[in-house]
C-alpha cells in the first residue's frame, strides 16, 4: 500500500482491524472444530465405557457411527484445504 492510499483509507482502519480480528476468530474456531484429537479421545472413552459395561452394544454402535462420520468429515475438510 502506498502512502497516499494509506492516508485516503485511514478512516477505514477500524473496520479493517475488526475484519482482521473476526478472520482470526473464525480461523481459530475452524481449527478447533476440525481437530480430530477430541473425536479420537471420545472414541477411546466410548470403547472403555463399553468394555466396563457402562453402555450397551447398541448405544456403542450408534455413537461410534456418529464419531466415525465426524472423523470422515474432518479428513475430507483437511484434504480440501491441503491443496
Backbone as JSON, one array per atom type, in Angstrom:
{
  "sequence": "XXXXXXXXXXXXXXXXXXXXXXXXXXXXXXXXXXXXXXXXXXXXXXXXXXXXXXXXXXXXXXXXXXXXXXXXXXXXXXXXXXX",
  "N": [[0.84, -1.17, 0.0], [0.58, 2.15, -0.86], [1.66, 5.39, 0.32], [-0.22, 7.44, -0.15], [-2.55, 5.96, -0.56], [-2.79, 4.79, 1.97], [-3.27, 7.07, 3.53], [-5.67, 8.0, 2.42], [-7.38, 5.88, 3.0], [-7.4, 5.78, 5.71], [-9.6, 6.42, 7.47], [-10.95, 4.02, 7.36], [-9.56, 2.24, 8.87], [-10.35, 1.23, 11.49], [-12.39, -0.52, 10.71], [-11.01, -2.33, 9.07], [-9.36, -3.41, 11.02], [-11.23, -4.64, 12.69], [-12.3, -6.53, 10.92], [-10.01, -8.08, 10.52], [-9.64, -9.16, 13.1], [-12.03, -10.65, 13.34], [-11.61, -12.5, 11.27], [-9.46, -13.93, 12.37], [-10.7, -15.04, 14.62], [-12.62, -16.71, 13.42], [-10.9, -18.42, 12.04], [-9.56, -19.66, 14.19], [-11.73, -20.93, 15.45], [-12.51, -22.72, 13.41], [-10.2, -24.3, 13.29], [-10.31, -25.56, 15.79], [-12.77, -26.89, 15.56], [-12.3, -28.68, 13.47], [-10.36, -30.35, 14.5], [-9.05, -33.5, 14.93], [-8.35, -34.82, 17.3], [-10.02, -34.56, 19.74], [-12.25, -36.07, 18.93], [-11.14, -38.58, 18.48], [-10.32, -39.12, 21.07], [-12.79, -39.29, 22.29], [-13.82, -41.53, 21.02], [-12.11, -43.5, 22.09], [-12.82, -43.31, 24.79], [-15.44, -44.1, 24.61], [-15.18, -46.77, 23.85], [-13.92, -47.75, 26.15], [-16.01, -47.39, 27.95], [-17.86, -49.23, 26.96], [-16.48, -51.66, 27.33], [-16.32, -51.63, 30.08], [-18.89, -52.07, 30.74], [-20.66, -50.01, 30.99], [-22.21, -48.95, 29.01], [-24.5, -50.21, 26.51], [-24.26, -52.49, 23.69], [-25.72, -51.56, 21.48], [-25.95, -48.77, 21.93], [-23.27, -48.14, 21.88], [-22.61, -48.81, 19.18], [-24.23, -46.99, 17.74], [-23.28, -44.46, 18.64], [-20.58, -44.73, 17.97], [-20.73, -44.83, 15.16], [-21.6, -42.21, 14.66], [-19.35, -40.76, 15.55], [-17.34, -41.74, 13.87], [-18.31, -40.86, 11.42], [-17.98, -38.14, 11.86], [-15.17, -38.01, 11.99], [-14.63, -38.7, 9.34], [-15.66, -36.43, 8.07], [-13.89, -34.49, 9.06], [-11.46, -35.39, 7.96], [-12.03, -35.13, 5.22], [-12.34, -32.35, 5.05], [-9.74, -31.59, 5.74], [-8.29, -32.64, 3.59], [-9.38, -31.09, 1.49], [-8.42, -28.56, 2.13], [-5.72, -28.88, 2.08], [-4.71, -28.64, -0.36]],
  "CA": [[0.0, 0.0, 0.0], [1.33, 3.38, -0.92], [1.38, 6.39, 1.35], [-1.48, 8.12, -0.49], [-3.63, 5.01, -0.3], [-2.93, 4.68, 3.41], [-3.88, 8.3, 4.03], [-7.05, 8.06, 1.96], [-8.19, 4.82, 3.61], [-7.22, 5.83, 7.16], [-10.87, 6.31, 8.2], [-11.42, 2.63, 7.33], [-8.67, 1.42, 9.69], [-11.07, 0.44, 12.5], [-13.12, -1.59, 10.03], [-10.02, -3.34, 8.69], [-8.94, -4.07, 12.26], [-12.33, -5.51, 13.12], [-12.34, -7.64, 9.97], [-8.85, -8.93, 10.8], [-9.93, -9.89, 14.34], [-13.06, -11.64, 13.03], [-10.98, -13.56, 10.49], [-8.66, -14.76, 13.3], [-11.65, -15.79, 15.45], [-13.16, -17.76, 12.57], [-9.81, -19.36, 11.79], [-9.35, -20.43, 15.42], [-12.9, -21.78, 15.64], [-12.42, -23.8, 12.44], [-9.12, -25.19, 13.7], [-10.81, -26.36, 16.9], [-13.86, -27.74, 15.08], [-11.76, -29.72, 12.6], [-9.28, -31.06, 15.17], [-9.5, -34.88, 15.14], [-7.95, -35.36, 18.61], [-11.14, -34.78, 20.67], [-13.11, -37.15, 18.43], [-10.42, -39.82, 18.75], [-10.39, -39.35, 22.51], [-14.16, -39.71, 22.61], [-13.93, -42.92, 20.57], [-11.42, -44.33, 23.08], [-13.65, -43.31, 26.0], [-16.63, -44.89, 24.29], [-14.78, -48.18, 23.91], [-13.72, -48.07, 27.57], [-17.34, -47.49, 28.58], [-18.45, -50.5, 26.52], [-15.76, -52.74, 28.0], [-16.63, -51.56, 31.51], [-20.3, -52.4, 30.91], [-21.42, -48.79, 31.29], [-23.16, -48.75, 27.9], [-24.77, -51.45, 25.78], [-23.69, -52.6, 22.33], [-26.49, -50.71, 20.57], [-25.53, -47.39, 22.18], [-21.89, -48.05, 21.38], [-22.63, -48.8, 17.71], [-24.82, -45.73, 17.26], [-22.35, -43.34, 18.92], [-19.37, -44.95, 17.19], [-21.03, -44.41, 13.79], [-21.6, -40.74, 14.65], [-17.98, -40.27, 15.69], [-16.6, -42.08, 12.65], [-18.77, -39.9, 10.4], [-17.32, -36.86, 12.17], [-13.78, -38.14, 11.55], [-14.64, -38.62, 7.87], [-15.86, -35.02, 7.74], [-12.63, -33.8, 9.37], [-10.47, -35.8, 6.95], [-12.42, -34.51, 3.94], [-12.01, -30.93, 5.17], [-8.28, -31.48, 5.72], [-7.86, -32.87, 2.2], [-9.77, -29.94, 0.67], [-7.61, -27.39, 2.46], [-4.3, -29.2, 1.94], [-4.33, -28.36, -1.78]],
  "C": [[0.89, 1.23, 0.0], [0.89, 4.36, 0.16], [0.05, 7.08, 1.1], [-2.67, 7.21, -0.19], [-3.87, 4.86, 1.2], [-3.62, 5.9, 4.0], [-5.36, 8.36, 3.67], [-7.95, 7.02, 2.64], [-8.05, 4.78, 5.14], [-8.54, 5.76, 7.93], [-11.41, 4.87, 8.25], [-10.58, 1.71, 8.23], [-9.41, 0.64, 10.77], [-11.84, -0.73, 11.88], [-12.16, -2.7, 9.63], [-9.54, -4.1, 9.92], [-9.99, -5.05, 12.75], [-12.43, -6.73, 12.21], [-11.19, -8.61, 10.25], [-9.11, -9.78, 12.05], [-10.98, -10.97, 14.07], [-12.5, -12.79, 12.22], [-10.17, -14.49, 11.39], [-9.58, -15.61, 14.18], [-12.23, -16.96, 14.65], [-12.11, -18.83, 12.31], [-9.57, -20.26, 13.02], [-10.51, -21.4, 15.66], [-12.88, -22.97, 14.67], [-11.33, -24.8, 12.82], [-9.57, -26.1, 14.85], [-11.89, -27.35, 16.43], [-13.33, -28.91, 14.26], [-10.54, -30.42, 13.2], [-9.75, -32.49, 15.46], [-9.23, -35.42, 16.54], [-9.13, -35.54, 19.56], [-12.06, -35.92, 20.23], [-12.45, -38.5, 18.7], [-10.45, -40.15, 20.24], [-11.78, -39.84, 22.92], [-14.41, -41.15, 22.16], [-13.28, -43.87, 21.58], [-12.25, -44.43, 24.36], [-14.9, -44.15, 25.8], [-16.32, -46.38, 24.38], [-14.55, -48.62, 25.37], [-15.06, -48.25, 28.28], [-18.01, -48.8, 28.19], [-17.8, -51.66, 27.27], [-16.05, -52.78, 29.5], [-18.1, -51.89, 31.79], [-21.18, -51.2, 31.22], [-22.46, -48.47, 30.23], [-23.39, -50.09, 27.21], [-24.21, -51.36, 24.36], [-24.4, -51.67, 21.34], [-26.09, -49.24, 20.71], [-24.12, -47.16, 21.64], [-21.88, -47.92, 19.86], [-23.15, -47.48, 17.16], [-23.84, -44.57, 17.44], [-21.06, -43.48, 18.13], [-19.57, -44.51, 15.74], [-21.01, -42.89, 13.67], [-20.17, -40.18, 14.69], [-17.14, -40.58, 14.45], [-17.03, -41.18, 11.49], [-18.11, -38.55, 10.61], [-15.86, -36.89, 11.75], [-13.67, -38.09, 10.03], [-14.79, -37.17, 7.41], [-14.57, -34.22, 7.96], [-11.58, -34.13, 8.32], [-10.77, -35.17, 5.6], [-12.07, -33.02, 3.96], [-10.49, -30.73, 5.08], [-7.74, -31.68, 4.3], [-8.18, -31.67, 1.32], [-8.83, -28.75, 0.89], [-6.11, -27.65, 2.38], [-3.81, -28.87, 0.53], [-3.82, -26.98, -1.95]]
}
